[in-house]
Coordinates of C-alpha atoms in Angstrom, one line a residue:
M1 CA 28.9 -80.7 -57.0
Q2 CA 26.1 -82.3 -55.5
Q3 CA 26.6 -85.0 -56.5
A4 CA 30.4 -86.0 -55.3
L5 CA 29.6 -84.5 -52.4
N6 CA 26.7 -86.6 -51.7
E7 CA 29.7 -89.9 -53.0
Q8 CA 31.7 -87.7 -49.9
L9 CA 29.2 -88.4 -48.0
A10 CA 28.7 -92.1 -48.8
V11 CA 31.8 -92.8 -47.8
N12 CA 32.2 -90.9 -45.1
L13 CA 28.9 -92.6 -43.4
K14 CA 30.7 -96.3 -43.3
G15 CA 31.5 -98.3 -41.0
R16 CA 30.0 -95.6 -38.5
D17 CA 27.4 -96.4 -35.6
F18 CA 24.4 -94.9 -35.6
L19 CA 23.0 -94.0 -32.4
A20 CA 21.7 -90.1 -32.1
L21 CA 21.6 -88.1 -34.9
A22 CA 23.6 -85.6 -32.7
D23 CA 26.9 -88.3 -33.9
Y24 CA 26.1 -86.5 -37.0
K25 CA 26.2 -83.3 -39.3
P26 CA 23.2 -81.8 -40.7
E27 CA 24.4 -83.4 -44.3
E28 CA 24.6 -86.5 -43.5
V29 CA 21.8 -86.1 -41.3
R30 CA 19.8 -84.9 -44.9
Y31 CA 21.7 -87.5 -47.3
L32 CA 19.9 -90.4 -45.3
I33 CA 16.7 -88.8 -45.1
D34 CA 17.5 -88.3 -49.2
L35 CA 18.6 -91.9 -49.6
A36 CA 15.6 -92.9 -47.9
I37 CA 13.4 -91.1 -50.0
D38 CA 15.0 -92.9 -52.9
L39 CA 15.1 -96.7 -51.0
K40 CA 12.0 -95.8 -51.0
G41 CA 10.7 -95.7 -54.7
K42 CA 13.3 -98.2 -55.8
Q43 CA 11.3 -100.4 -54.1
K44 CA 8.0 -99.7 -54.9
A45 CA 8.6 -99.6 -58.3
G46 CA 9.7 -103.2 -58.1
K47 CA 13.5 -102.7 -58.7
I48 CA 16.6 -104.8 -56.8
Y49 CA 19.0 -102.8 -55.5
H50 CA 21.0 -105.6 -52.5
P51 CA 23.6 -104.2 -51.5
L52 CA 24.1 -106.0 -48.6
Q53 CA 24.0 -109.4 -50.8
G54 CA 25.6 -112.0 -48.1
K55 CA 25.2 -109.7 -44.3
T56 CA 23.7 -110.6 -41.6
L57 CA 22.4 -108.2 -38.9
G58 CA 21.7 -109.4 -35.7
M59 CA 18.7 -108.0 -33.8
I60 CA 18.8 -107.7 -30.3
F61 CA 15.9 -107.3 -28.2
E62 CA 15.2 -105.8 -25.1
K63 CA 12.4 -104.9 -25.7
S64 CA 8.4 -105.2 -26.3
S65 CA 8.1 -104.1 -30.7
T66 CA 6.6 -104.2 -34.3
R67 CA 7.8 -101.4 -36.0
T68 CA 10.7 -101.8 -35.1
R69 CA 11.2 -105.4 -35.6
V70 CA 9.3 -105.9 -38.9
S71 CA 11.0 -103.2 -40.3
F72 CA 14.3 -103.8 -40.1
E73 CA 14.5 -107.3 -40.5
V74 CA 11.9 -106.7 -43.8
G75 CA 14.5 -104.0 -44.8
M76 CA 17.8 -106.2 -44.2
Y77 CA 15.5 -108.7 -46.7
Q78 CA 15.1 -105.4 -49.1
L79 CA 18.6 -105.3 -49.5
G80 CA 19.8 -108.7 -49.6
G81 CA 20.8 -109.5 -46.8
H82 CA 19.4 -111.5 -43.9
A83 CA 18.0 -110.5 -40.1
L84 CA 19.0 -113.0 -37.3
F85 CA 16.1 -112.0 -34.0
L86 CA 18.2 -112.2 -30.5
S87 CA 15.6 -111.6 -27.4
G88 CA 17.5 -110.4 -25.0
N89 CA 16.3 -113.1 -22.3
D90 CA 18.1 -115.9 -25.2
L91 CA 21.5 -113.8 -25.4
Q92 CA 24.1 -115.0 -22.5
I93 CA 23.6 -111.2 -21.4
G94 CA 21.1 -112.0 -19.5
R95 CA 23.4 -115.0 -18.1
G96 CA 25.5 -112.6 -16.8
E97 CA 27.6 -111.8 -20.3
T98 CA 29.5 -108.1 -20.3
I99 CA 28.1 -106.1 -22.9
W100 CA 32.0 -105.5 -24.1
D101 CA 32.2 -108.9 -23.9
T102 CA 29.1 -110.3 -25.6
A103 CA 29.8 -107.5 -28.3
Q104 CA 33.2 -109.0 -29.1
V105 CA 31.7 -112.1 -30.3
L106 CA 28.2 -111.0 -32.2
S107 CA 31.9 -109.2 -34.5
R108 CA 33.1 -112.3 -35.0
Y109 CA 29.8 -113.3 -36.7
L110 CA 28.4 -110.7 -37.8
D111 CA 28.5 -107.3 -40.2
G112 CA 25.8 -105.6 -38.0
I113 CA 23.9 -105.4 -34.5
M114 CA 20.3 -103.5 -33.9
I115 CA 19.6 -102.9 -30.5
R116 CA 16.2 -101.8 -29.0
T117 CA 16.8 -101.3 -25.8
F118 CA 16.9 -99.7 -22.1
A119 CA 19.5 -97.8 -20.6
H120 CA 21.3 -95.6 -23.9
R121 CA 24.6 -96.4 -21.7
T122 CA 23.8 -100.0 -22.8
V123 CA 24.1 -98.6 -26.4
I124 CA 26.8 -97.3 -26.2
E125 CA 28.9 -99.5 -23.8
L126 CA 28.3 -102.6 -27.5
A127 CA 29.4 -99.5 -29.6
R128 CA 32.3 -99.6 -27.3
G129 CA 33.0 -103.3 -27.5
A130 CA 32.1 -103.6 -31.6
T131 CA 34.1 -104.4 -34.8
I132 CA 31.1 -103.9 -36.6
P133 CA 27.7 -101.1 -36.9
V134 CA 26.1 -100.9 -33.8
I135 CA 22.4 -99.2 -34.6
N136 CA 20.3 -98.0 -31.9
G137 CA 16.7 -99.0 -32.2
L138 CA 15.1 -97.5 -29.4
T139 CA 16.9 -96.1 -26.0
D140 CA 14.7 -94.8 -23.1
A141 CA 17.8 -91.4 -24.0
S142 CA 16.2 -91.4 -28.0
H143 CA 14.8 -93.0 -30.8
P144 CA 16.9 -91.7 -33.6
C145 CA 15.2 -94.1 -36.3
Q146 CA 11.5 -93.1 -36.3
A147 CA 12.6 -89.5 -35.8
L148 CA 15.0 -90.2 -39.2
A149 CA 12.1 -91.6 -40.7
D150 CA 9.1 -88.8 -39.8
Y151 CA 11.0 -86.2 -40.6
Q152 CA 11.5 -88.0 -44.3
T153 CA 8.0 -88.3 -43.3
V154 CA 7.0 -84.6 -43.6
L155 CA 9.8 -83.8 -46.9
E156 CA 7.3 -86.5 -48.5
H157 CA 4.0 -84.2 -47.6
K158 CA 5.4 -80.9 -47.3
G159 CA 8.1 -80.4 -49.7
R160 CA 10.1 -79.1 -47.3
L161 CA 11.8 -79.2 -43.9
E162 CA 14.8 -76.5 -43.8
G163 CA 11.6 -73.3 -41.6
L164 CA 8.5 -75.6 -41.2
K165 CA 7.3 -75.7 -37.1
I166 CA 7.1 -78.7 -35.8
A167 CA 5.0 -78.7 -32.3
Y168 CA 5.6 -81.1 -29.7
I169 CA 2.7 -81.9 -27.2
G170 CA 3.1 -84.1 -23.5
D171 CA 6.3 -86.7 -22.5
G172 CA 9.6 -85.3 -22.7
N173 CA 10.6 -88.8 -23.8
N174 CA 13.3 -90.2 -25.7
M175 CA 10.8 -89.4 -28.8
V176 CA 10.7 -86.0 -28.7
H177 CA 14.7 -86.7 -28.1
S178 CA 15.7 -87.4 -31.0
L179 CA 12.9 -84.7 -32.9
L180 CA 14.4 -82.0 -31.5
M181 CA 17.8 -82.6 -32.0
G182 CA 16.4 -83.7 -36.1
A183 CA 14.9 -80.2 -35.8
A184 CA 18.7 -78.7 -35.3
K185 CA 20.1 -80.4 -37.6
L186 CA 17.8 -79.8 -40.4
G187 CA 16.6 -76.1 -39.9
M188 CA 13.6 -76.1 -38.1
N189 CA 12.1 -74.3 -35.7
M190 CA 10.9 -76.6 -32.7
S191 CA 8.0 -75.9 -29.7
V192 CA 7.8 -78.6 -26.6
A193 CA 5.2 -78.2 -24.3
T194 CA 4.5 -81.2 -20.7
P195 CA 3.3 -80.4 -17.8
E196 CA 6.4 -79.5 -14.6
G197 CA 8.1 -82.5 -14.0
Y198 CA 8.1 -83.6 -17.6
E199 CA 10.8 -81.9 -19.0
P200 CA 12.4 -82.9 -22.2
D201 CA 16.5 -84.1 -20.4
E202 CA 18.0 -80.8 -19.8
E203 CA 21.7 -81.6 -21.5
I204 CA 19.9 -83.1 -24.4
I205 CA 18.1 -79.1 -24.2
R206 CA 21.3 -77.2 -24.2
V207 CA 22.7 -79.6 -26.5
T208 CA 20.1 -79.3 -28.9
K209 CA 20.6 -75.9 -28.6
E210 CA 24.0 -75.2 -29.8
N211 CA 23.7 -77.3 -32.8
A212 CA 20.1 -74.9 -33.7
S213 CA 22.8 -72.0 -33.5
E214 CA 24.0 -73.5 -36.2
T215 CA 21.8 -73.9 -38.5
G216 CA 18.9 -71.7 -37.8
S217 CA 16.6 -73.5 -35.3
E218 CA 14.5 -72.1 -33.2
I219 CA 14.5 -74.3 -30.4
H220 CA 10.8 -73.7 -27.7
I221 CA 10.1 -75.2 -24.4
C222 CA 6.7 -74.1 -22.0
R223 CA 4.3 -75.3 -20.7
D224 CA 0.9 -74.5 -22.1
P225 CA 0.0 -76.1 -25.6
R226 CA -1.5 -73.5 -27.1
E227 CA 1.6 -72.2 -26.9
A228 CA 4.1 -74.2 -28.1
I229 CA 1.1 -75.1 -30.9
A230 CA 0.2 -72.1 -32.6
D231 CA 1.1 -71.7 -36.4
A232 CA 2.7 -75.3 -36.5
D233 CA 3.0 -77.0 -39.2
I234 CA 3.5 -80.1 -37.6
V235 CA 2.0 -81.0 -34.5
Y236 CA 3.4 -84.4 -32.6
T237 CA 2.7 -86.4 -29.7
D238 CA 3.7 -89.8 -28.4
V239 CA 2.0 -91.9 -25.2
W240 CA 1.7 -90.4 -20.9
A241 CA 3.5 -93.6 -19.8
S242 CA 6.1 -95.0 -21.8
M243 CA 7.6 -98.3 -22.1
G244 CA 9.5 -98.9 -18.2
F245 CA 6.9 -95.9 -17.0
E246 CA 3.6 -97.8 -16.5
A247 CA 3.6 -98.1 -13.5
E248 CA 3.1 -94.3 -13.2
Q249 CA 0.4 -94.2 -15.8
K250 CA -2.5 -93.1 -13.1
D251 CA -0.1 -89.9 -11.8
R252 CA 0.2 -88.6 -15.5
E253 CA -3.2 -89.7 -16.3
V254 CA -3.9 -86.7 -14.5
A255 CA -0.7 -83.9 -14.2
F256 CA -1.6 -84.7 -18.3
A257 CA -4.6 -84.1 -18.4
D258 CA -5.0 -80.8 -20.4
Y259 CA -2.3 -81.9 -22.4
Q260 CA -4.8 -84.3 -24.5
V261 CA -4.0 -83.3 -28.4
N262 CA -7.7 -82.6 -29.5
E263 CA -9.8 -81.0 -32.5
E264 CA -9.5 -77.3 -30.2
L265 CA -5.8 -76.9 -29.3
G266 CA -6.4 -78.2 -33.2
K267 CA -7.4 -74.8 -34.4
Y268 CA -3.8 -72.7 -32.9
A269 CA -2.0 -75.3 -35.4
K270 CA -1.8 -73.7 -39.0
P271 CA -5.3 -74.7 -40.6
D272 CA -2.9 -77.7 -42.9
F273 CA -1.4 -78.9 -40.0
L274 CA 0.1 -82.1 -39.9
F275 CA -0.5 -84.5 -37.3
M276 CA 1.8 -87.7 -36.1
H277 CA 2.6 -90.2 -33.5
C278 CA 4.8 -92.3 -33.1
L279 CA 2.8 -95.5 -31.8
P280 CA 1.5 -97.4 -30.3
A281 CA -1.4 -94.7 -30.0
H282 CA -4.3 -94.3 -26.9
R283 CA -6.9 -92.9 -28.6
G284 CA -9.0 -91.5 -26.0
E285 CA -5.6 -90.3 -23.6
E286 CA -3.3 -88.2 -25.0
V287 CA -4.7 -87.1 -29.0
S288 CA -8.7 -87.5 -29.6
E289 CA -10.0 -90.2 -32.6
G290 CA -10.9 -86.6 -34.9
I291 CA -7.7 -86.0 -34.7
I292 CA -6.4 -89.7 -35.4
D293 CA -8.1 -90.4 -37.4
G294 CA -9.0 -87.1 -38.4
K295 CA -7.4 -85.4 -41.9
H296 CA -4.7 -84.4 -40.8
S297 CA -3.5 -87.3 -39.7
I298 CA 0.2 -89.1 -41.2
I299 CA 0.9 -91.7 -38.4
F300 CA 0.3 -94.5 -40.8
D301 CA 3.6 -93.3 -43.8
Q302 CA 5.2 -92.6 -40.0
A303 CA 4.8 -95.6 -39.9
E304 CA 5.4 -97.0 -43.4
N305 CA 8.9 -94.6 -43.6
R306 CA 10.5 -96.3 -41.0
L307 CA 11.1 -99.7 -43.6
H308 CA 12.5 -97.0 -45.7
A309 CA 14.4 -95.3 -43.3
Q310 CA 15.4 -97.5 -41.2
K311 CA 17.3 -98.9 -45.0
A312 CA 18.7 -96.3 -45.3
I313 CA 20.5 -96.6 -42.3
M314 CA 21.9 -100.2 -43.2
A315 CA 23.0 -99.1 -46.6
A316 CA 24.6 -96.8 -45.7
I317 CA 26.9 -97.8 -42.9
M318 CA 27.1 -101.7 -42.7

């Protein structure tokens, strides 16, 4: 029965865009995670698997990147295809060509598009104009590829996802938006602690809670980091000033002064909690060195799994 379900899910995912986890059913999200683990096993065992042989992914970057560019480019190669780096400054889109026209033209050349940009509406408009699958590599509103890799990492370390509690401490940014939706889809509980004025988007919280009601997840938003982290299985944080908000760095350092994930705060979590960070990290700001470089940290497992999760996405939809 499970094999038949997986075969049907594989059919359903072909040709789809991957813009946000909200667009995917719980069983589809879990299918992609399981596929990522399977592809990781193949790669570790040295097995050749080229489902995308002869296909090309165009990668549009309007934001700088380490993990996104390298993992997509290497992942496409390992799947038998080719990845093409397209700087936003080099494309005609940087000189005023419409997103629609760009999408139409690229669709005539490529088999898929990954874009890492600022406004989420750019990704939506690109997907509307394209006749090939579009992958959201990051926007100011969401980071679904990272969240998928994160939950793959949790599953590998904990052996399950359902019923686990993830605590997020810090800025209510694109990362927490995708983590919230992922938790709701996967039957996990999630608590978020942010300073006043830095909460996650209200509409995203509303939609997340709707999804959580279907899977039995509990979603909690609060101010107190100790309240959020209490009995957490996973503790997560991100930089206080994401890309595009660097000018607010000093103000944010003041606002987030009590939101550092450190050894003292970690005492409120479960003794075997996992620490996660999407990187890059600022040691001594959002997280202490003792936590990020300590026994609880799995940050580099997360980083590695960007490769495998994105391979799963590409293999499934392209």
